[in-house]
PDB file of C-alpha atoms in Angstrom:
ATOM      1  CA  UNK A   1       0.625 -24.395  -7.658  1.00  0.00           C
ATOM      2  CA  UNK A   2       2.856 -22.897  -5.028  1.00  0.00           C
ATOM      3  CA  UNK A   3       2.969 -19.119  -4.430  1.00  0.00           C
ATOM      4  CA  UNK A   4       5.910 -17.257  -6.292  1.00  0.00           C
ATOM      5  CA  UNK A   5       6.947 -15.434  -2.985  1.00  0.00           C
ATOM      6  CA  UNK A   6       7.259 -18.869  -1.244  1.00  0.00           C
ATOM      7  CA  UNK A   7       9.348 -20.247  -4.084  1.00  0.00           C
ATOM      8  CA  UNK A   8      12.309 -17.704  -3.950  1.00  0.00           C
ATOM      9  CA  UNK A   9      13.184 -14.097  -3.384  1.00  0.00           C
ATOM     10  CA  UNK A  10      11.617 -11.843  -6.188  1.00  0.00           C
ATOM     11  CA  UNK A  11      15.063 -10.760  -7.539  1.00  0.00           C
ATOM     12  CA  UNK A  12      15.868 -14.716  -8.034  1.00  0.00           C
ATOM     13  CA  UNK A  13      12.422 -15.929  -9.065  1.00  0.00           C
ATOM     14  CA  UNK A  14      12.063 -13.252 -11.798  1.00  0.00           C
ATOM     15  CA  UNK A  15      14.968 -14.623 -13.868  1.00  0.00           C
ATOM     16  CA  UNK A  16      15.668 -13.379 -17.406  1.00  0.00           C
ATOM     17  CA  UNK A  17      13.729 -16.457 -18.799  1.00  0.00           C
ATOM     18  CA  UNK A  18      10.708 -15.912 -16.047  1.00  0.00           C
ATOM     19  CA  UNK A  19      10.505 -12.177 -16.942  1.00  0.00           C
ATOM     20  CA  UNK A  20      10.369 -12.640 -20.531  1.00  0.00           C
ATOM     21  CA  UNK A  21       7.739 -15.378 -20.137  1.00  0.00           C
ATOM     22  CA  UNK A  22       5.682 -13.318 -17.767  1.00  0.00           C
ATOM     23  CA  UNK A  23       5.610 -10.222 -19.850  1.00  0.00           C
ATOM     24  CA  UNK A  24       4.918 -12.037 -23.242  1.00  0.00           C
ATOM     25  CA  UNK A  25       1.890 -13.917 -21.679  1.00  0.00           C
ATOM     26  CA  UNK A  26      -1.336 -12.520 -23.194  1.00  0.00           C
ATOM     27  CA  UNK A  27      -3.121 -13.810 -20.192  1.00  0.00           C
ATOM     28  CA  UNK A  28      -0.809 -11.932 -17.765  1.00  0.00           C
ATOM     29  CA  UNK A  29      -1.069  -8.787 -19.804  1.00  0.00           C
ATOM     30  CA  UNK A  30      -4.860  -8.842 -19.589  1.00  0.00           C
ATOM     31  CA  UNK A  31      -4.967  -9.636 -15.878  1.00  0.00           C
ATOM     32  CA  UNK A  32      -2.298  -7.003 -15.196  1.00  0.00           C
ATOM     33  CA  UNK A  33      -4.167  -4.378 -17.318  1.00  0.00           C
ATOM     34  CA  UNK A  34      -7.621  -5.256 -15.526  1.00  0.00           C
ATOM     35  CA  UNK A  35      -6.154  -4.787 -12.081  1.00  0.00           C
ATOM     36  CA  UNK A  36      -4.227  -1.448 -12.947  1.00  0.00           C
ATOM     37  CA  UNK A  37      -7.502  -0.050 -14.491  1.00  0.00           C
ATOM     38  CA  UNK A  38      -9.310  -1.051 -11.222  1.00  0.00           C
ATOM     39  CA  UNK A  39      -6.713   0.572  -9.076  1.00  0.00           C
ATOM     40  CA  UNK A  40      -7.193   3.732 -11.060  1.00  0.00           C
ATOM     41  CA  UNK A  41     -10.937   3.501 -11.019  1.00  0.00           C
ATOM     42  CA  UNK A  42     -10.700   3.313  -7.155  1.00  0.00           C
ATOM     43  CA  UNK A  43      -8.391   6.188  -6.964  1.00  0.00           C
ATOM     44  CA  UNK A  44     -10.410   8.588  -9.273  1.00  0.00           C
ATOM     45  CA  UNK A  45      -7.357  10.468 -10.252  1.00  0.00           C
ATOM     46  CA  UNK A  46      -7.319  13.598 -12.458  1.00  0.00           C
ATOM     47  CA  UNK A  47      -5.243  13.493 -15.464  1.00  0.00           C
ATOM     48  CA  UNK A  48      -1.459  14.068 -15.557  1.00  0.00           C
ATOM     49  CA  UNK A  49      -0.518  13.068 -11.990  1.00  0.00           C
ATOM     50  CA  UNK A  50       2.927  12.033 -10.824  1.00  0.00           C
ATOM     51  CA  UNK A  51       2.676   8.322  -9.905  1.00  0.00           C
ATOM     52  CA  UNK A  52       5.016   5.903  -8.279  1.00  0.00           C
ATOM     53  CA  UNK A  53       4.517   2.394  -9.494  1.00  0.00           C
ATOM     54  CA  UNK A  54       5.775   0.021  -6.726  1.00  0.00           C
ATOM     55  CA  UNK A  55       7.041  -3.301  -8.012  1.00  0.00           C
ATOM     56  CA  UNK A  56       6.672  -2.171 -11.639  1.00  0.00           C
ATOM     57  CA  UNK A  57       8.087  -5.257 -13.197  1.00  0.00           C
ATOM     58  CA  UNK A  58       8.459  -5.093 -16.929  1.00  0.00           C
ATOM     59  CA  UNK A  59       6.202  -1.915 -17.039  1.00  0.00           C
ATOM     60  CA  UNK A  60       2.802  -3.581 -17.881  1.00  0.00           C
ATOM     61  CA  UNK A  61       1.047  -1.480 -15.425  1.00  0.00           C
ATOM     62  CA  UNK A  62       3.140   1.642 -16.498  1.00  0.00           C
ATOM     63  CA  UNK A  63       1.762   1.371 -19.926  1.00  0.00           C
ATOM     64  CA  UNK A  64      -1.772   1.692 -18.609  1.00  0.00           C
ATOM     65  CA  UNK A  65      -0.765   4.571 -16.508  1.00  0.00           C
ATOM     66  CA  UNK A  66       0.648   6.438 -19.864  1.00  0.00           C
ATOM     67  CA  UNK A  67      -2.592   5.626 -21.798  1.00  0.00           C
ATOM     68  CA  UNK A  68      -5.017   6.326 -19.097  1.00  0.00           C
ATOM     69  CA  UNK A  69      -4.789  10.051 -18.263  1.00  0.00           C
ATOM     70  CA  UNK A  70      -1.428  10.722 -19.370  1.00  0.00           C
ATOM     71  CA  UNK A  71       0.109  10.130 -16.178  1.00  0.00           C
ATOM     72  CA  UNK A  72       3.840  10.646 -15.652  1.00  0.00           C
ATOM     73  CA  UNK A  73       5.359   7.616 -13.708  1.00  0.00           C
ATOM     74  CA  UNK A  74       8.262   6.155 -11.939  1.00  0.00           C
ATOM     75  CA  UNK A  75       8.842   2.532 -11.325  1.00  0.00           C
ATOM     76  CA  UNK A  76      10.723   0.703  -8.749  1.00  0.00           C
ATOM     77  CA  UNK A  77      11.534  -2.968  -8.601  1.00  0.00           C
ATOM     78  CA  UNK A  78      14.098  -5.389  -7.095  1.00  0.00           C
ATOM     79  CA  UNK A  79      14.428  -7.499 -10.180  1.00  0.00           C
ATOM     80  CA  UNK A  80      17.061  -6.468 -12.645  1.00  0.00           C
ATOM     81  CA  UNK A  81      15.783  -8.871 -15.288  1.00  0.00           C
ATOM     82  CA  UNK A  82      12.265  -7.451 -15.030  1.00  0.00           C
ATOM     83  CA  UNK A  83      13.585  -3.866 -15.458  1.00  0.00           C
ATOM     84  CA  UNK A  84      15.738  -5.032 -18.411  1.00  0.00           C
ATOM     85  CA  UNK A  85      12.646  -6.178 -20.207  1.00  0.00           C
ATOM     86  CA  UNK A  86      10.950  -2.926 -19.557  1.00  0.00           C
ATOM     87  CA  UNK A  87      14.014  -1.023 -20.963  1.00  0.00           C
ATOM     88  CA  UNK A  88      13.822  -3.348 -24.142  1.00  0.00           C
ATOM     89  CA  UNK A  89      10.113  -2.483 -24.448  1.00  0.00           C
ATOM     90  CA  UNK A  90      10.913   1.324 -24.278  1.00  0.00           C
ATOM     91  CA  UNK A  91       8.345   2.123 -21.581  1.00  0.00           C
ATOM     92  CA  UNK A  92       7.637   5.768 -20.957  1.00  0.00           C
ATOM     93  CA  UNK A  93       8.351   5.793 -17.114  1.00  0.00           C
ATOM     94  CA  UNK A  94      11.572   6.249 -15.375  1.00  0.00           C
ATOM     95  CA  UNK A  95      12.766   3.026 -13.691  1.00  0.00           C
ATOM     96  CA  UNK A  96      14.758   2.487 -10.438  1.00  0.00           C
ATOM     97  CA  UNK A  97      16.389  -0.774  -9.136  1.00  0.00           C
ATOM     98  CA  UNK A  98      15.346  -0.924  -5.729  1.00  0.00           C
ATOM     99  CA  UNK A  99      14.127  -3.010  -2.715  1.00  0.00           C
ATOM    100  CA  UNK A 100      10.821  -1.700  -1.414  1.00  0.00           C
ATOM    101  CA  UNK A 101      11.545  -3.279   2.006  1.00  0.00           C
ATOM    102  CA  UNK A 102      14.294  -0.853   2.352  1.00  0.00           C
ATOM    103  CA  UNK A 103      11.886   2.100   1.871  1.00  0.00           C
ATOM    104  CA  UNK A 104      10.771   4.470  -0.791  1.00  0.00           C
ATOM    105  CA  UNK A 105      13.880   6.617  -1.586  1.00  0.00           C
ATOM    106  CA  UNK A 106      12.110  10.080  -2.607  1.00  0.00           C
ATOM    107  CA  UNK A 107      11.943  13.408  -1.295  1.00  0.00           C
ATOM    108  CA  UNK A 108       8.664  14.295   0.780  1.00  0.00           C
ATOM    109  CA  UNK A 109       5.811  15.124  -1.233  1.00  0.00           C
ATOM    110  CA  UNK A 110       7.178  13.730  -4.439  1.00  0.00           C
ATOM    111  CA  UNK A 111       4.115  11.841  -5.711  1.00  0.00           C
ATOM    112  CA  UNK A 112       0.452  12.511  -6.126  1.00  0.00           C
ATOM    113  CA  UNK A 113      -0.447   8.741  -5.911  1.00  0.00           C
ATOM    114  CA  UNK A 114       1.086   5.243  -5.719  1.00  0.00           C
ATOM    115  CA  UNK A 115      -0.212   2.144  -7.323  1.00  0.00           C
ATOM    116  CA  UNK A 116       1.191  -1.371  -6.815  1.00  0.00           C
ATOM    117  CA  UNK A 117      -0.011  -4.618  -8.375  1.00  0.00           C
ATOM    118  CA  UNK A 118       0.789  -7.972  -7.050  1.00  0.00           C
ATOM    119  CA  UNK A 119       3.854  -6.795  -5.071  1.00  0.00           C
ATOM    120  CA  UNK A 120       3.432  -5.978  -1.387  1.00  0.00           C
ATOM    121  CA  UNK A 121       2.864  -9.512  -0.249  1.00  0.00           C
ATOM    122  CA  UNK A 122       6.516 -10.150  -0.975  1.00  0.00           C
ATOM    123  CA  UNK A 123       7.338  -8.002   2.057  1.00  0.00           C
ATOM    124  CA  UNK A 124       5.563 -10.689   4.372  1.00  0.00           C
ATOM    125  CA  UNK A 125       8.319 -13.110   3.757  1.00  0.00           C
ATOM    126  CA  UNK A 126      11.733 -13.462   5.446  1.00  0.00           C
ATOM    127  CA  UNK A 127      13.819 -14.478   2.556  1.00  0.00           C
ATOM    128  CA  UNK A 128      17.190 -14.473   4.717  1.00  0.00           C
ATOM    129  CA  UNK A 129      18.188 -14.356   8.279  1.00  0.00           C
ATOM    130  CA  UNK A 130      18.313 -10.565   8.433  1.00  0.00           C
ATOM    131  CA  UNK A 131      15.068  -9.870   6.806  1.00  0.00           C
ATOM    132  CA  UNK A 132      12.341  -8.885   9.305  1.00  0.00           C
ATOM    133  CA  UNK A 133       8.856  -8.701   7.717  1.00  0.00           C
ATOM    134  CA  UNK A 134       7.578  -6.314  10.337  1.00  0.00           C
ATOM    135  CA  UNK A 135      10.365  -4.084   9.947  1.00  0.00           C
ATOM    136  CA  UNK A 136      10.336  -4.132   6.177  1.00  0.00           C
ATOM    137  CA  UNK A 137       6.557  -3.348   6.146  1.00  0.00           C
ATOM    138  CA  UNK A 138       7.015  -0.479   8.738  1.00  0.00           C
ATOM    139  CA  UNK A 139       9.789   1.097   6.462  1.00  0.00           C
ATOM    140  CA  UNK A 140       7.950   0.649   3.479  1.00  0.00           C
ATOM    141  CA  UNK A 141       4.578   2.234   4.487  1.00  0.00           C
ATOM    142  CA  UNK A 142       6.526   4.911   6.692  1.00  0.00           C
ATOM    143  CA  UNK A 143       8.615   6.157   3.810  1.00  0.00           C
ATOM    144  CA  UNK A 144       5.841   5.925   1.087  1.00  0.00           C
ATOM    145  CA  UNK A 145       3.754   8.136   3.464  1.00  0.00           C
ATOM    146  CA  UNK A 146       6.455  10.738   3.233  1.00  0.00           C
ATOM    147  CA  UNK A 147       6.963  10.490  -0.426  1.00  0.00           C
ATOM    148  CA  UNK A 148       3.157  11.472  -1.046  1.00  0.00           C
ATOM    149  CA  UNK A 149       1.871  14.905  -1.103  1.00  0.00           C
ATOM    150  CA  UNK A 150      -0.830  15.912   1.424  1.00  0.00           C
ATOM    151  CA  UNK A 151      -4.053  14.412  -0.051  1.00  0.00           C
ATOM    152  CA  UNK A 152      -2.065  11.728  -1.952  1.00  0.00           C
ATOM    153  CA  UNK A 153      -3.635   8.378  -2.480  1.00  0.00           C
ATOM    154  CA  UNK A 154      -2.546   4.730  -2.865  1.00  0.00           C
ATOM    155  CA  UNK A 155      -4.131   1.675  -4.356  1.00  0.00           C
ATOM    156  CA  UNK A 156      -2.016  -1.557  -3.819  1.00  0.00           C
ATOM    157  CA  UNK A 157      -3.548  -4.764  -5.222  1.00  0.00           C
ATOM    158  CA  UNK A 158      -1.997  -7.609  -3.451  1.00  0.00           C
ATOM    159  CA  UNK A 159      -2.467 -11.586  -2.617  1.00  0.00           C
ATOM    160  CA  UNK A 160      -2.398 -12.273   1.101  1.00  0.00           C
ATOM    161  CA  UNK A 161      -1.628 -15.842   1.931  1.00  0.00           C
ATOM    162  CA  UNK A 162      -3.783 -15.661   5.036  1.00  0.00           C
ATOM    163  CA  UNK A 163      -5.606 -13.411   7.502  1.00  0.00           C
ATOM    164  CA  UNK A 164      -2.485 -12.603   9.508  1.00  0.00           C
ATOM    165  CA  UNK A 165      -0.623 -11.302   6.507  1.00  0.00           C
ATOM    166  CA  UNK A 166      -3.453  -9.173   5.734  1.00  0.00           C
ATOM    167  CA  UNK A 167      -3.446  -7.822   9.374  1.00  0.00           C
ATOM    168  CA  UNK A 168       0.065  -7.235   9.241  1.00  0.00           C
ATOM    169  CA  UNK A 169      -0.129  -5.014   6.098  1.00  0.00           C
ATOM    170  CA  UNK A 170      -3.181  -3.085   7.405  1.00  0.00           C
ATOM    171  CA  UNK A 171      -1.494  -2.290  10.749  1.00  0.00           C
ATOM    172  CA  UNK A 172       1.701  -1.179   9.100  1.00  0.00           C
ATOM    173  CA  UNK A 173      -0.366   1.303   6.989  1.00  0.00           C
ATOM    174  CA  UNK A 174      -2.437   2.480   9.980  1.00  0.00           C
ATOM    175  CA  UNK A 175       0.720   2.966  11.992  1.00  0.00           C
ATOM    176  CA  UNK A 176       2.457   4.939   9.343  1.00  0.00           C
ATOM    177  CA  UNK A 177      -0.517   7.339   9.513  1.00  0.00           C
ATOM    178  CA  UNK A 178      -2.626   6.459   6.455  1.00  0.00           C
ATOM    179  CA  UNK A 179      -6.412   6.504   6.493  1.00  0.00           C
ATOM    180  CA  UNK A 180      -8.441   4.216   4.339  1.00  0.00           C
ATOM    181  CA  UNK A 181      -9.237   0.430   4.253  1.00  0.00           C
ATOM    182  CA  UNK A 182      -9.495  -2.811   2.261  1.00  0.00           C
ATOM    183  CA  UNK A 183     -11.510  -3.138  -0.678  1.00  0.00           C
ATOM    184  CA  UNK A 184     -12.540  -6.730  -1.706  1.00  0.00           C
ATOM    185  CA  UNK A 185     -13.659  -7.469  -5.128  1.00  0.00           C
ATOM    186  CA  UNK A 186     -15.693 -10.790  -6.072  1.00  0.00           C
ATOM    187  CA  UNK A 187     -15.381 -11.792  -2.272  1.00  0.00           C
ATOM    188  CA  UNK A 188     -17.467 -14.998  -2.883  1.00  0.00           C
ATOM    189  CA  UNK A 189     -15.240 -16.310  -5.580  1.00  0.00           C
ATOM    190  CA  UNK A 190     -12.081 -18.109  -4.857  1.00  0.00           C
ATOM    191  CA  UNK A 191     -10.692 -17.636  -8.331  1.00  0.00           C
ATOM    192  CA  UNK A 192     -11.587 -14.025  -8.939  1.00  0.00           C
ATOM    193  CA  UNK A 193     -11.402 -12.529  -5.452  1.00  0.00           C
ATOM    194  CA  UNK A 194      -9.016  -9.518  -5.279  1.00  0.00           C
ATOM    195  CA  UNK A 195      -7.729  -7.383  -2.452  1.00  0.00           C
ATOM    196  CA  UNK A 196      -7.114  -3.662  -2.806  1.00  0.00           C
ATOM    197  CA  UNK A 197      -5.548  -1.657  -0.094  1.00  0.00           C
ATOM    198  CA  UNK A 198      -6.898   1.856  -0.758  1.00  0.00           C
ATOM    199  CA  UNK A 199      -5.136   4.577   1.303  1.00  0.00           C
ATOM    200  CA  UNK A 200      -4.818   8.432   1.655  1.00  0.00           C
ATOM    201  CA  UNK A 201      -2.514  11.003   3.342  1.00  0.00           C
ATOM    202  CA  UNK A 202      -5.260  12.493   5.417  1.00  0.00           C
ATOM    203  CA  UNK A 203      -8.945  11.404   5.766  1.00  0.00           C
ATOM    204  CA  UNK A 204     -10.467   9.476   3.035  1.00  0.00           C
ATOM    205  CA  UNK A 205     -14.007   9.957   1.961  1.00  0.00           C
ATOM    206  CA  UNK A 206     -16.434   8.474  -0.687  1.00  0.00           C
ATOM    207  CA  UNK A 207     -15.773  11.614  -2.788  1.00  0.00           C
ATOM    208  CA  UNK A 208     -12.062  10.702  -2.729  1.00  0.00           C
ATOM    209  CA  UNK A 209     -12.269   6.997  -3.858  1.00  0.00           C
ATOM    210  CA  UNK A 210     -14.775   5.260  -5.719  1.00  0.00           C
ATOM    211  CA  UNK A 211     -16.473   2.510  -3.687  1.00  0.00           C
ATOM    212  CA  UNK A 212     -19.595   1.825  -5.853  1.00  0.00           C
ATOM    213  CA  UNK A 213     -20.525  -1.763  -5.729  1.00  0.00           C
ATOM    214  CA  UNK A 214     -17.736  -3.085  -3.660  1.00  0.00           C
ATOM    215  CA  UNK A 215     -17.388  -4.187   0.022  1.00  0.00           C
ATOM    216  CA  UNK A 216     -14.916  -2.312   2.227  1.00  0.00           C
ATOM    217  CA  UNK A 217     -13.572  -4.260   5.028  1.00  0.00           C
ATOM    218  CA  UNK A 218     -12.144  -2.210   7.953  1.00  0.00           C
ATOM    219  CA  UNK A 219     -11.783  -4.981  10.447  1.00  0.00           C
ATOM    220  CA  UNK A 220      -8.405  -4.341  12.052  1.00  0.00           C
ATOM    221  CA  UNK A 221      -7.613  -2.069   9.093  1.00  0.00           C
ATOM    222  CA  UNK A 222      -6.688   1.244   8.615  1.00  0.00           C
ATOM    223  CA  UNK A 223      -9.974   2.888   9.565  1.00  0.00           C
ATOM    224  CA  UNK A 224     -11.290   6.332   8.404  1.00  0.00           C
ATOM    225  CA  UNK A 225     -10.608   8.742  11.253  1.00  0.00           C
ATOM    226  CA  UNK A 226     -12.377  11.663  12.494  1.00  0.00           C
ATOM    227  CA  UNK A 227     -11.328  14.940  11.333  1.00  0.00           C
ATOM    228  CA  UNK A 228      -8.716  16.295  13.924  1.00  0.00           C
ATOM    229  CA  UNK A 229     -10.717  19.383  14.456  1.00  0.00           C
ATOM    230  CA  UNK A 230     -13.673  17.301  15.410  1.00  0.00           C
ATOM    231  CA  UNK A 231     -11.868  15.190  18.008  1.00  0.00           C
ATOM    232  CA  UNK A 232     -12.180  15.787  21.675  1.00  0.00           C
ATOM    233  CA  UNK A 233      -9.189  15.954  23.922  1.00  0.00           C
ATOM    234  CA  UNK A 234      -9.660  12.475  25.145  1.00  0.00           C
ATOM    235  CA  UNK A 235      -9.938  11.044  21.669  1.00  0.00           C
ATOM    236  CA  UNK A 236      -6.816  12.826  20.653  1.00  0.00           C
ATOM    237  CA  UNK A 237      -4.798  11.432  23.739  1.00  0.00           C
ATOM    238  CA  UNK A 238      -6.169   8.076  23.083  1.00  0.00           C
ATOM    239  CA  UNK A 239      -5.246   8.182  19.383  1.00  0.00           C
ATOM    240  CA  UNK A 240      -1.684   9.453  20.094  1.00  0.00           C
ATOM    241  CA  UNK A 241      -1.145   6.803  22.845  1.00  0.00           C
ATOM    242  CA  UNK A 242      -2.238   3.911  20.442  1.00  0.00           C
ATOM    243  CA  UNK A 243       0.318   5.233  17.773  1.00  0.00           C
ATOM    244  CA  UNK A 244       3.060   5.282  20.320  1.00  0.00           C
ATOM    245  CA  UNK A 245       2.232   1.730  21.407  1.00  0.00           C
ATOM    246  CA  UNK A 246       2.327   0.585  17.878  1.00  0.00           C
ATOM    247  CA  UNK A 247       5.899   2.017  17.706  1.00  0.00           C
ATOM    248  CA  UNK A 248       6.936   0.039  20.750  1.00  0.00           C
ATOM    249  CA  UNK A 249       6.867   2.836  23.229  1.00  0.00           C
ATOM    250  CA  UNK A 250       5.860   2.659  27.010  1.00  0.00           C
ATOM    251  CA  UNK A 251       2.703   4.392  27.448  1.00  0.00           C
ATOM    252  CA  UNK A 252       0.631   4.852  30.584  1.00  0.00           C
ATOM    253  CA  UNK A 253      -2.636   2.935  30.698  1.00  0.00           C
ATOM    254  CA  UNK A 254      -5.961   4.627  29.897  1.00  0.00           C
ATOM    255  CA  UNK A 255      -8.033   5.566  32.913  1.00  0.00           C
ATOM    256  CA  UNK A 256     -11.315   7.532  33.597  1.00  0.00           C
ATOM    257  CA  UNK A 257      -9.188  10.551  34.099  1.00  0.00           C
ATOM    258  CA  UNK A 258      -7.631  10.449  30.710  1.00  0.00           C
ATOM    259  CA  UNK A 259      -8.183  13.687  28.650  1.00  0.00           C
ATOM    260  CA  UNK A 260      -9.862  15.423  31.838  1.00  0.00           C
ATOM    261  CA  UNK A 261      -8.645  18.820  32.869  1.00  0.00           C
ATOM    262  CA  UNK A 262      -6.744  19.062  35.930  1.00  0.00           C
ATOM    263  CA  UNK A 263      -8.077  21.378  38.852  1.00  0.00           C
ATOM    264  CA  UNK A 264      -5.351  24.059  39.467  1.00  0.00           C
ATOM    265  CA  UNK A 265      -3.494  23.687  42.847  1.00  0.00           C
ATOM    266  CA  UNK A 266      -3.403  26.822  45.103  1.00  0.00           C
TER     267      UNK A 266
END
């Protein structure tokens, strides 16, 4: 079976017919609920948080957010048909028609957390001549970072087509400033293998997220960083230069003198 994101853009693929069929499927409902619960388990959120549901669709994940912890949520999705189904179902959350590749259009520090189920892999496709996946990923992660409060957390379940897509997503998250990594559930199972991008605004520790019984893969990912106060001057300079390179800036090469104090001239 072909992947949905290859078949057509999401606003086209999720037509009125497909949206209703998707939402009414008991199998889809079960899978969506299980993945949303897993995302919440990873994030270990206290009750009554303000959460953004990225790619909320017809509100299946939002129902779990309302039921588990009484969270207040806002959903954004590019499919008008999916959002229409959510309105017909009278979900509790507020809904927004928006393209996540154009950015997260909220004020700085609006949300305590973000979840996303089966959505961000769509950003890796060029659906038309002006769609640049690299720019869309960068815009999404940069604006999501800004929309989260300090200490805010993110869990994005996604289906990468290959390792290059995974690397592109991880690099975009790292460049935006997130810490965290990639959690892989059921790694040995082709059918049940699940990818969760678990991020934080600030350093993430095992006290912040639940990593019991899972493998966390940080190869090429948004690695957990040292606390800024523990960095040496050289480590600080190298980290800043790496960030500037990721953003396409020309930066001087590292050398044995990087971070060394200069002797005063007399």
